């Protein structure tokens, strides 16, 4: 096992989650390569081999557009997320960077203070680690366990 | 602190949880030695020194029987688990492999999509790490925080 | 990235949480320096720059007093906590020890067995790591995501 790789990928995901949880949505696209891909789907879709996505962005530019839209719609202001992540499970690098699967739980905290378990699932990531300590997502697929899609799922997970 | 040991035990538990969460129950016994032991008990039983177990298996063969029974009863099909684990706390190896305690939360996601906090607790594990990178449980005790035992607790935690 | 630092700080927080979750409240002050500071506040207070604290202790002696009061009031006996923590995000040491931010979820398990998501948030810690493997908190700030303060918040988080 490559300990440094485990720690670096765990750190990348922890910083990613921290940006979202702190409401720093503008920082979200910067965790990806320029042509990085982001999508949210469900475990049911994956099991059935369906390519359906709830959210899909194929570049950092698309992610930035999404953040602008969220800010204009003022959706984010009324809620707060809190991610807790498991340890990354890393698969051999088949070219294009190591792949990692990481379990998550996300709680949603409403402005009233009410806290609920909002989403559980796993990240399936392809990561590019450069020689100078940098790390970005080439691909991040968020696979949600529940089939019931909350209509508030407008914010990146 | 032995960093490699921490990372390897965290990885073993993460792979273990991943197999259960992905519904790969048949892989569950393979995380144990042939004569590995698995049991589920409650924090209350432990505090009172009671040897009661909710589930007990004293070998991989017993675990395989359990999985077969679960598949026949078709219990697993209607739910999905999601584990998130903390960092392992490792005690000195008193012979027989290092011991580790790891906190967990497990959410249960029903077919309807409903998600609830199903179980919290900790694993108390005795682990055998071999020289070639392999790792298995010699013993895994799942200590559940709640005294209220869900009748659906038929699937390994 | 300093891998050893990441692992040691994750271990410190895991042991800290384990002591609380196991009800070993008397061990809680020992995770701090003699003049260590502990406080609980909300994300809303932090965002507004308010110095309000829900709980504040400026020394290990104050923490011990708090534990004695909790034991006398018998508050702890009726509930149990379970923490699950994320990976620590470590900032450069600006003197006085590294700073780390760590996400947490805490479930509360009542004597009846009922389990709820009690609190989510993050720790902002300043840690002192000594040369012999020891680690203590110089400061621990618990920032809770929810503005709704549970009146049972008498126990350290």
CSV table of C-alpha atoms in Angstrom, one decimal:
chain,number,residue,atom,x,y,z
A,1,UNK,CA,0.0,0.0,0.0
A,2,UNK,CA,1.2,3.5,-0.9
A,3,UNK,CA,0.7,5.4,2.4
A,4,UNK,CA,1.5,8.8,0.9
A,5,UNK,CA,-1.2,8.3,-1.8
A,6,UNK,CA,-3.8,7.3,0.8
A,7,UNK,CA,-3.1,10.4,2.9
A,8,UNK,CA,-3.0,12.7,-0.1
A,9,UNK,CA,-6.3,11.5,-1.5
A,10,UNK,CA,-7.9,11.6,1.9
A,11,UNK,CA,-6.7,15.2,2.3
A,12,UNK,CA,-8.0,16.2,-1.2
A,13,UNK,CA,-11.4,14.9,-0.3
A,14,UNK,CA,-11.3,16.5,3.1
A,15,UNK,CA,-10.4,19.9,1.7
A,16,UNK,CA,-13.1,19.5,-1.0
A,17,UNK,CA,-15.8,18.7,1.7
A,18,UNK,CA,-14.5,21.5,3.9
A,19,UNK,CA,-15.0,24.1,1.1
A,20,UNK,CA,-18.6,23.0,0.5
A,21,UNK,CA,-19.4,22.8,4.3
A,22,UNK,CA,-18.0,26.3,4.8
A,23,UNK,CA,-20.1,27.6,2.0
A,24,UNK,CA,-17.1,28.4,-0.2
A,25,UNK,CA,-18.8,27.2,-3.3
A,26,UNK,CA,-16.6,29.4,-5.6
A,27,UNK,CA,-13.7,27.2,-4.6
A,28,UNK,CA,-15.5,24.0,-5.6
A,29,UNK,CA,-14.4,24.0,-9.3
A,30,UNK,CA,-10.7,24.5,-8.3
A,31,UNK,CA,-10.6,21.0,-7.0
A,32,UNK,CA,-10.9,19.7,-10.6
A,33,UNK,CA,-8.7,19.7,-13.6
A,34,UNK,CA,-9.8,22.2,-16.3
A,35,UNK,CA,-11.6,19.3,-18.2
A,36,UNK,CA,-12.5,17.5,-15.0
A,37,UNK,CA,-15.9,15.8,-14.8
A,38,UNK,CA,-18.4,15.8,-12.0
A,39,UNK,CA,-21.6,13.9,-11.8
A,40,UNK,CA,-24.1,12.8,-9.2
A,41,UNK,CA,-26.0,9.5,-9.8
A,42,UNK,CA,-27.7,6.9,-7.7
A,43,UNK,CA,-26.6,3.4,-6.7
A,44,UNK,CA,-29.7,2.1,-8.4
A,45,UNK,CA,-28.7,3.6,-11.7
A,46,UNK,CA,-25.2,2.2,-11.4
A,47,UNK,CA,-26.5,-1.3,-10.6
A,48,UNK,CA,-28.8,-1.2,-13.6
A,49,UNK,CA,-26.0,0.2,-15.8
A,50,UNK,CA,-27.9,3.3,-16.6
A,51,UNK,CA,-25.9,6.4,-17.5
A,52,UNK,CA,-28.4,8.8,-15.9
A,53,UNK,CA,-27.0,11.7,-14.0
A,54,UNK,CA,-28.8,14.0,-11.6
A,55,UNK,CA,-26.1,16.6,-12.0
A,56,UNK,CA,-23.4,16.6,-14.7
A,57,UNK,CA,-20.6,18.9,-15.5
A,58,UNK,CA,-17.8,18.2,-18.0
A,59,UNK,CA,-15.5,21.1,-17.2
A,60,UNK,CA,-14.5,23.6,-14.6
A,61,UNK,CA,-16.3,26.2,-16.7
A,62,UNK,CA,-19.6,24.3,-16.3
A,63,UNK,CA,-19.0,24.0,-12.6
A,64,UNK,CA,-18.5,27.8,-12.4
A,65,UNK,CA,-21.7,28.4,-14.2
A,66,UNK,CA,-23.5,26.2,-11.8
A,67,UNK,CA,-22.1,28.0,-8.8
A,68,UNK,CA,-23.2,31.4,-10.3
A,69,UNK,CA,-26.7,30.0,-10.8
A,70,UNK,CA,-26.8,28.7,-7.3
A,71,UNK,CA,-25.7,32.1,-5.9
A,72,UNK,CA,-28.3,34.0,-8.0
A,73,UNK,CA,-31.1,31.6,-6.9
A,74,UNK,CA,-29.9,32.1,-3.4
A,75,UNK,CA,-30.5,28.5,-2.7
A,76,UNK,CA,-27.4,28.0,-0.6
A,77,UNK,CA,-28.1,30.6,2.0
A,78,UNK,CA,-30.7,28.6,3.9
A,79,UNK,CA,-28.8,25.5,4.5
A,80,UNK,CA,-25.4,24.2,5.5
A,81,UNK,CA,-23.9,20.8,4.9
A,82,UNK,CA,-21.6,18.7,7.0
A,83,UNK,CA,-19.6,15.9,5.4
A,84,UNK,CA,-17.9,13.1,7.2
A,85,UNK,CA,-15.8,10.8,5.0
A,86,UNK,CA,-14.3,7.4,5.4
A,87,UNK,CA,-10.8,6.3,4.4
A,88,UNK,CA,-10.2,6.1,0.6
A,89,UNK,CA,-10.0,2.7,-1.0
A,90,UNK,CA,-7.5,3.0,-3.8
A,91,UNK,CA,-7.3,0.9,-6.9
A,92,UNK,CA,-4.2,0.4,-9.0
A,93,UNK,CA,-3.5,3.3,-11.4
A,94,UNK,CA,-4.6,2.0,-14.8
A,95,UNK,CA,-3.3,5.2,-16.5
A,96,UNK,CA,-4.8,8.6,-15.9
A,97,UNK,CA,-4.2,8.6,-12.2
A,98,UNK,CA,-5.3,6.5,-9.2
A,99,UNK,CA,-8.9,5.7,-8.6
A,100,UNK,CA,-10.4,5.9,-5.1
A,101,UNK,CA,-13.7,5.1,-3.6
A,102,UNK,CA,-14.6,7.0,-0.4
A,103,UNK,CA,-17.8,6.6,1.7
A,104,UNK,CA,-19.6,9.7,2.9
A,105,UNK,CA,-22.4,10.8,5.1
A,106,UNK,CA,-23.8,14.3,4.7
A,107,UNK,CA,-26.0,16.0,7.2
A,108,UNK,CA,-28.0,19.1,6.3
A,109,UNK,CA,-28.5,21.8,8.8
A,110,UNK,CA,-31.4,24.2,8.0
A,111,UNK,CA,-31.5,27.8,9.1
A,112,UNK,CA,-33.9,26.8,11.9
A,113,UNK,CA,-31.2,24.5,13.3
A,114,UNK,CA,-32.9,21.3,12.3
A,115,UNK,CA,-30.3,18.7,11.4
A,116,UNK,CA,-31.1,15.6,9.2
A,117,UNK,CA,-29.1,12.9,7.5
A,118,UNK,CA,-29.3,14.3,4.0
A,119,UNK,CA,-27.4,11.9,1.9
A,120,UNK,CA,-25.1,8.8,2.1
A,121,UNK,CA,-23.1,7.2,-0.6
A,122,UNK,CA,-19.6,7.0,-2.0
A,123,UNK,CA,-17.3,9.0,-4.2
A,124,UNK,CA,-15.7,7.3,-7.1
A,125,UNK,CA,-12.8,9.5,-8.0
A,126,UNK,CA,-10.0,9.6,-10.5
A,127,UNK,CA,-7.2,11.8,-9.1
A,128,UNK,CA,-4.2,13.4,-10.6
A,129,UNK,CA,-1.3,13.9,-8.1
A,130,UNK,CA,1.5,16.0,-9.3
A,131,UNK,CA,5.1,16.0,-8.1
A,132,UNK,CA,4.9,19.2,-6.1
A,133,UNK,CA,2.2,18.0,-3.7
A,134,UNK,CA,-0.8,19.2,-5.7
A,135,UNK,CA,-3.9,17.0,-6.2
A,136,UNK,CA,-7.0,17.5,-8.3
A,137,UNK,CA,-10.0,15.4,-9.5
A,138,UNK,CA,-10.0,14.3,-13.1
A,139,UNK,CA,-13.3,12.7,-12.4
A,140,UNK,CA,-15.6,12.6,-9.4
A,141,UNK,CA,-18.7,10.5,-9.5
A,142,UNK,CA,-21.0,10.9,-6.5
A,143,UNK,CA,-23.1,7.7,-6.1
A,144,UNK,CA,-26.0,8.3,-3.7
A,145,UNK,CA,-27.5,5.3,-1.9
A,146,UNK,CA,-31.0,6.5,-1.8
A,147,UNK,CA,-33.3,6.5,-4.9
A,148,UNK,CA,-35.4,9.3,-3.5
A,149,UNK,CA,-33.9,12.5,-4.8
A,150,UNK,CA,-34.4,15.5,-2.8
A,151,UNK,CA,-35.5,18.5,-4.8
A,152,UNK,CA,-33.1,20.6,-2.8
A,153,UNK,CA,-30.1,18.7,-4.3
A,154,UNK,CA,-28.9,21.8,-6.1
A,155,UNK,CA,-25.6,22.1,-4.2
A,156,UNK,CA,-22.6,19.9,-5.0
A,157,UNK,CA,-22.1,17.0,-2.7
B,1,UNK,CA,3.1,5.2,16.6
B,2,UNK,CA,3.3,2.7,13.8
B,3,UNK,CA,1.9,4.6,10.9
B,4,UNK,CA,1.9,1.7,8.5
B,5,UNK,CA,-0.2,-0.3,11.0
B,6,UNK,CA,-2.7,2.4,11.4
B,7,UNK,CA,-3.2,2.8,7.6
B,8,UNK,CA,-3.4,-1.0,7.0
B,9,UNK,CA,-6.0,-1.5,9.8
B,10,UNK,CA,-8.0,1.5,8.6
B,11,UNK,CA,-7.8,0.0,5.1
B,12,UNK,CA,-8.9,-3.4,6.2
B,13,UNK,CA,-12.0,-2.0,8.0
B,14,UNK,CA,-12.8,0.3,5.0
B,15,UNK,CA,-12.7,-2.7,2.6
B,16,UNK,CA,-14.8,-4.7,5.0
B,17,UNK,CA,-17.4,-2.0,5.3
B,18,UNK,CA,-17.4,-1.4,1.5
B,19,UNK,CA,-18.1,-5.1,0.8
B,20,UNK,CA,-21.2,-5.0,3.1
B,21,UNK,CA,-22.4,-1.6,1.8
B,22,UNK,CA,-22.1,-2.8,-1.8
B,23,UNK,CA,-24.1,-5.9,-1.0
B,24,UNK,CA,-21.2,-8.3,-1.6
B,25,UNK,CA,-22.1,-10.4,1.4
B,26,UNK,CA,-20.3,-13.5,0.0
B,27,UNK,CA,-17.0,-11.6,0.5
B,28,UNK,CA,-17.7,-11.0,4.1
B,29,UNK,CA,-16.2,-14.2,5.5
B,30,UNK,CA,-13.0,-13.7,3.5
B,31,UNK,CA,-12.0,-10.8,5.8
B,32,UNK,CA,-11.5,-13.3,8.6
B,33,UNK,CA,-9.0,-16.1,9.3
B,34,UNK,CA,-10.4,-19.6,8.9
B,35,UNK,CA,-11.1,-19.8,12.6
B,36,UNK,CA,-11.8,-16.1,12.9
B,37,UNK,CA,-14.6,-15.0,15.4
B,38,UNK,CA,-17.3,-12.5,14.8
B,39,UNK,CA,-19.8,-11.3,17.3
B,40,UNK,CA,-22.3,-8.5,17.8
B,41,UNK,CA,-23.1,-7.3,21.4
B,42,UNK,CA,-24.2,-4.1,23.1
B,43,UNK,CA,-22.3,-1.6,25.2
B,44,UNK,CA,-24.6,-2.4,28.0
B,45,UNK,CA,-23.7,-6.1,28.0
B,46,UNK,CA,-20.0,-5.2,27.9
B,47,UNK,CA,-20.4,-2.8,30.8
B,48,UNK,CA,-22.2,-5.4,32.9
B,49,UNK,CA,-19.6,-8.1,32.0
B,50,UNK,CA,-22.3,-10.2,30.2
B,51,UNK,CA,-21.0,-12.6,27.5
B,52,UNK,CA,-24.3,-12.3,25.6
B,53,UNK,CA,-24.1,-12.0,21.8
B,54,UNK,CA,-26.7,-11.0,19.3
B,55,UNK,CA,-24.9,-12.7,16.5
B,56,UNK,CA,-21.9,-15.1,17.0
B,57,UNK,CA,-19.8,-17.0,14.5
B,58,UNK,CA,-16.7,-18.9,15.4
B,59,UNK,CA,-15.4,-19.7,12.0
B,60,UNK,CA,-15.5,-18.6,8.4
B,61,UNK,CA,-17.7,-21.7,7.7
B,62,UNK,CA,-20.3,-20.4,10.1
B,63,UNK,CA,-20.2,-17.0,8.5
B,64,UNK,CA,-20.8,-18.6,5.1
B,65,UNK,CA,-23.8,-20.4,6.4
B,66,UNK,CA,-25.1,-17.2,7.7
B,67,UNK,CA,-24.7,-15.5,4.3
B,68,UNK,CA,-26.5,-18.4,2.6
B,69,UNK,CA,-29.4,-18.1,5.1
B,70,UNK,CA,-29.6,-14.4,4.5
B,71,UNK,CA,-29.7,-14.9,0.7
B,72,UNK,CA,-32.4,-17.5,1.0
B,73,UNK,CA,-34.5,-15.4,3.3
B,74,UNK,CA,-34.0,-12.5,0.8
B,75,UNK,CA,-33.6,-10.1,3.7
B,76,UNK,CA,-30.8,-8.2,2.2
B,77,UNK,CA,-32.6,-7.1,-1.0
B,78,UNK,CA,-34.7,-4.5,0.6
B,79,UNK,CA,-32.1,-2.4,2.3
B,80,UNK,CA,-28.7,-1.0,1.9
B,81,UNK,CA,-26.2,0.0,4.5
B,82,UNK,CA,-23.6,2.8,4.6
B,83,UNK,CA,-20.8,2.7,7.1
B,84,UNK,CA,-18.6,5.6,8.0
B,85,UNK,CA,-15.7,4.7,10.3
B,86,UNK,CA,-13.3,6.7,12.4
B,87,UNK,CA,-9.5,6.3,12.8
B,88,UNK,CA,-8.4,3.0,14.4
B,89,UNK,CA,-7.0,3.2,18.0
B,90,UNK,CA,-4.4,0.6,18.2
B,91,UNK,CA,-3.3,-1.1,21.4
B,92,UNK,CA,0.1,-2.8,21.7
B,93,UNK,CA,0.3,-6.3,20.3
B,94,UNK,CA,0.0,-8.7,23.2
B,95,UNK,CA,0.6,-11.7,21.0
B,96,UNK,CA,-1.9,-12.8,18.4
B,97,UNK,CA,-1.8,-9.5,16.4
B,98,UNK,CA,-2.6,-5.9,17.2
B,99,UNK,CA,-5.9,-4.9,18.7
B,100,UNK,CA,-7.8,-1.9,17.3
B,101,UNK,CA,-10.9,0.0,18.3
B,102,UNK,CA,-12.8,1.9,15.6
B,103,UNK,CA,-15.9,4.0,15.9
B,104,UNK,CA,-18.6,3.6,13.3
B,105,UNK,CA,-22.0,5.0,12.2
B,106,UNK,CA,-24.2,2.9,10.0
B,107,UNK,CA,-27.1,4.4,8.0
B,108,UNK,CA,-29.8,2.1,6.6
B,109,UNK,CA,-31.3,3.0,3.3
B,110,UNK,CA,-34.6,1.3,2.6
B,111,UNK,CA,-35.9,0.5,-0.9
B,112,UNK,CA,-38.3,3.4,-0.6
B,113,UNK,CA,-35.2,5.7,-0.2
B,114,UNK,CA,-35.8,6.5,3.4
B,115,UNK,CA,-32.5,6.9,5.3
B,116,UNK,CA,-32.1,6.5,9.0
B,117,UNK,CA,-29.2,6.3,11.5
B,118,UNK,CA,-29.4,2.6,12.0
B,119,UNK,CA,-26.5,1.8,14.4
B,120,UNK,CA,-23.6,3.4,16.1
B,121,UNK,CA,-20.9,1.8,18.1
B,122,UNK,CA,-17.3,0.5,17.8
B,123,UNK,CA,-15.4,-2.4,16.4
B,124,UNK,CA,-13.0,-4.2,18.8
B,125,UNK,CA,-10.7,-6.1,16.4
B,126,UNK,CA,-7.7,-8.4,16.7
B,127,UNK,CA,-6.0,-8.3,13.3
B,128,UNK,CA,-3.3,-10.4,11.7
B,129,UNK,CA,-1.1,-8.5,9.3
B,130,UNK,CA,1.2,-10.7,7.2
B,131,UNK,CA,4.5,-9.8,5.6
B,132,UNK,CA,3.1,-9.6,2.0
B,133,UNK,CA,0.5,-6.8,2.7
B,134,UNK,CA,-2.4,-9.1,3.6
B,135,UNK,CA,-4.6,-8.4,6.6
B,136,UNK,CA,-7.5,-10.3,8.2
B,137,UNK,CA,-9.5,-10.3,11.3
B,138,UNK,CA,-8.7,-13.0,13.9
B,139,UNK,CA,-11.6,-11.5,16.0
B,140,UNK,CA,-14.1,-8.8,15.4
B,141,UNK,CA,-16.5,-7.7,18.1
B,142,UNK,CA,-19.2,-5.2,17.1
B,143,UNK,CA,-20.3,-3.3,20.2
B,144,UNK,CA,-23.5,-1.4,19.5
B,145,UNK,CA,-24.3,1.7,21.6
B,146,UNK,CA,-28.0,1.2,21.7
B,147,UNK,CA,-29.7,-1.4,23.8
B,148,UNK,CA,-32.7,-1.4,21.5
B,149,UNK,CA,-32.0,-4.2,19.1
B,150,UNK,CA,-33.6,-3.8,15.7
B,151,UNK,CA,-35.2,-7.1,14.6
B,152,UNK,CA,-33.8,-6.4,11.1
B,153,UNK,CA,-30.3,-6.9,12.5
B,154,UNK,CA,-29.7,-9.9,10.4
B,155,UNK,CA,-27.0,-8.6,8.2
B,156,UNK,CA,-23.4,-8.2,9.4
B,157,UNK,CA,-22.4,-4.8,10.7
C,1,UNK,CA,2.4,17.2,3.6
C,2,UNK,CA,3.7,15.9,6.9
C,3,UNK,CA,2.2,12.4,7.1
C,4,UNK,CA,3.3,11.8,10.7
C,5,UNK,CA,1.6,15.0,11.8
C,6,UNK,CA,-1.7,14.1,10.1
C,7,UNK,CA,-1.7,10.6,11.7
C,8,UNK,CA,-0.8,11.9,15.2
C,9,UNK,CA,-3.4,14.6,15.2
C,10,UNK,CA,-6.1,12.2,13.9
C,11,UNK,CA,-5.0,9.8,16.7
C,12,UNK,CA,-5.2,12.5,19.3
C,13,UNK,CA,-8.8,13.4,18.3
C,14,UNK,CA,-9.8,9.8,18.0
C,15,UNK,CA,-8.6,9.1,21.6
C,16,UNK,CA,-10.3,12.3,22.8
C,17,UNK,CA,-13.6,11.2,21.2
C,18,UNK,CA,-13.2,7.6,22.5
C,19,UNK,CA,-12.8,8.8,26.1
C,20,UNK,CA,-16.0,10.8,25.8
C,21,UNK,CA,-17.9,8.1,24.0
C,22,UNK,CA,-16.9,5.5,26.6
C,23,UNK,CA,-18.0,7.8,29.5
C,24,UNK,CA,-14.5,8.3,30.8
C,25,UNK,CA,-15.1,12.0,31.4
C,26,UNK,CA,-12.4,12.2,34.0
C,27,UNK,CA,-9.9,11.6,31.3
C,28,UNK,CA,-11.1,14.5,29.2
C,29,UNK,CA,-9.0,17.3,30.8
C,30,UNK,CA,-5.9,15.2,30.3
C,31,UNK,CA,-6.0,15.7,26.6
C,32,UNK,CA,-5.2,19.4,27.2
C,33,UNK,CA,-2.2,21.3,28.3
C,34,UNK,CA,-2.4,22.7,31.9
C,35,UNK,CA,-3.5,26.1,30.5
C,36,UNK,CA,-5.3,24.6,27.6
C,37,UNK,CA,-8.5,26.3,26.4
C,38,UNK,CA,-11.7,24.6,25.4
C,39,UNK,CA,-14.8,26.3,24.1
C,40,UNK,CA,-18.0,25.5,22.2
C,41,UNK,CA,-19.5,28.0,19.9
C,42,UNK,CA,-21.7,28.0,16.8
C,43,UNK,CA,-20.9,28.6,13.1
C,44,UNK,CA,-23.3,31.5,13.2
C,45,UNK,CA,-21.3,33.2,16.0
C,46,UNK,CA,-18.1,32.6,14.2
C,47,UNK,CA,-19.5,34.0,10.9
C,48,UNK,CA,-20.7,37.1,12.7
C,49,UNK,CA,-17.4,37.6,14.5
C,50,UNK,CA,-19.1,37.2,17.9
C,51,UNK,CA,-16.9,35.9,20.7
C,52,UNK,CA,-19.8,34.1,22.4
C,53,UNK,CA,-19.2,30.7,23.9
C,54,UNK,CA,-21.7,28.1,25.0
C,55,UNK,CA,-19.1,26.4,27.1
C,56,UNK,CA,-15.7,27.9,28.0
C,57,UNK,CA,-12.8,26.6,30.1
C,58,UNK,CA,-9.4,28.2,30.2
C,59,UNK,CA,-7.5,25.6,32.1
C,60,UNK,CA,-7.4,21.9,32.9
C,61,UNK,CA,-8.6,22.8,36.4
C,62,UNK,CA,-11.7,24.4,35.1
C,63,UNK,CA,-12.4,21.3,33.0
C,64,UNK,CA,-12.0,19.1,36.1
C,65,UNK,CA,-14.5,21.3,37.9
C,66,UNK,CA,-16.9,20.9,35.1
C,67,UNK,CA,-16.6,17.1,35.1
C,68,UNK,CA,-17.2,17.0,38.9
C,69,UNK,CA,-20.4,19.1,38.4
C,70,UNK,CA,-21.6,16.8,35.6
C,71,UNK,CA,-21.0,13.8,37.8
C,72,UNK,CA,-22.9,15.3,40.7
C,73,UNK,CA,-25.8,16.4,38.5
C,74,UNK,CA,-25.8,12.8,37.2
C,75,UNK,CA,-26.4,14.2,33.7
C,76,UNK,CA,-24.1,11.8,31.9
C,77,UNK,CA,-25.7,8.6,33.1
C,78,UNK,CA,-28.7,8.8,30.8
C,79,UNK,CA,-27.0,9.2,27.5
C,80,UNK,CA,-24.1,8.1,25.5
C,81,UNK,CA,-22.4,9.8,22.6
C,82,UNK,CA,-20.7,8.4,19.5
C,83,UNK,CA,-18.3,10.6,17.5
C,84,UNK,CA,-17.2,9.9,14.0
C,85,UNK,CA,-14.5,12.3,12.8
C,86,UNK,CA,-13.1,13.2,9.4
C,87,UNK,CA,-9.4,13.6,8.5
C,88,UNK,CA,-7.7,16.6,10.0
C,89,UNK,CA,-6.9,19.5,7.8
C,90,UNK,CA,-3.6,20.9,9.0
C,91,UNK,CA,-2.5,24.5,8.6
C,92,UNK,CA,1.1,25.6,8.8
C,93,UNK,CA,2.5,26.0,12.3
C,94,UNK,CA,2.5,29.7,12.9
C,95,UNK,CA,4.2,29.2,16.3
C,96,UNK,CA,2.5,27.5,19.2
C,97,UNK,CA,1.9,24.2,17.4
C,98,UNK,CA,0.1,23.1,14.3
C,99,UNK,CA,-3.6,24.0,13.8
C,100,UNK,CA,-6.0,21.5,12.5
C,101,UNK,CA,-9.7,21.5,11.5
C,102,UNK,CA,-11.6,18.3,11.8
C,103,UNK,CA,-15.2,17.6,10.9
C,104,UNK,CA,-17.4,15.6,13.2
C,105,UNK,CA,-20.8,14.0,13.6
C,106,UNK,CA,-22.0,13.1,17.0
C,107,UNK,CA,-24.9,10.8,17.6
C,108,UNK,CA,-26.7,10.7,21.0
C,109,UNK,CA,-28.0,7.4,22.3
C,110,UNK,CA,-30.5,7.7,25.1
C,111,UNK,CA,-31.0,5.1,27.7
C,112,UNK,CA,-34.2,3.9,25.9
C,113,UNK,CA,-32.0,3.1,22.9
C,114,UNK,CA,-33.2,6.0,20.8
C,115,UNK,CA,-30.5,7.3,18.6
C,116,UNK,CA,-30.4,10.8,17.0
C,117,UNK,CA,-27.9,12.9,15.1
C,118,UNK,CA,-27.1,15.2,18.0
C,119,UNK,CA,-24.5,17.6,16.7
C,120,UNK,CA,-22.4,18.2,13.6
C,121,UNK,CA,-19.6,20.7,13.2
C,122,UNK,CA,-15.8,21.0,13.3
C,123,UNK,CA,-13.0,21.2,15.7
C,124,UNK,CA,-10.5,23.9,15.3
C,125,UNK,CA,-7.5,22.8,17.3
C,126,UNK,CA,-4.1,24.0,18.2
C,127,UNK,CA,-2.0,21.0,19.1
C,128,UNK,CA,1.4,20.5,20.8
C,129,UNK,CA,3.3,17.5,19.7
C,130,UNK,CA,6.3,16.6,21.8
C,131,UNK,CA,9.4,14.7,20.7
C,132,UNK,CA,8.4,11.5,22.6
C,133,UNK,CA,5.2,10.9,20.8
C,134,UNK,CA,2.9,12.8,23.2
C,135,UNK,CA,0.2,15.1,21.9
C,136,UNK,CA,-2.1,17.5,23.7
C,137,UNK,CA,-4.5,20.3,22.8
C,138,UNK,CA,-3.4,23.9,23.6
C,139,UNK,CA,-6.8,25.0,22.3
C,140,UNK,CA,-9.8,23.2,21.1
C,141,UNK,CA,-12.7,25.2,19.7
C,142,UNK,CA,-15.9,23.2,18.9
C,143,UNK,CA,-17.9,25.0,16.2
C,144,UNK,CA,-21.4,23.6,16.0
C,145,UNK,CA,-23.3,23.9,12.7
C,146,UNK,CA,-26.7,24.3,14.2
C,147,UNK,CA,-27.9,27.5,15.9
C,148,UNK,CA,-30.4,25.5,17.9
C,149,UNK,CA,-28.6,24.7,21.2
C,150,UNK,CA,-29.8,21.6,22.9
C,151,UNK,CA,-30.3,22.2,26.6
C,152,UNK,CA,-28.6,18.9,27.2
C,153,UNK,CA,-25.4,20.2,25.9
C,154,UNK,CA,-23.7,19.8,29.2
C,155,UNK,CA,-21.2,17.2,28.2
C,156,UNK,CA,-18.0,18.0,26.3
C,157,UNK,CA,-18.2,17.4,22.6
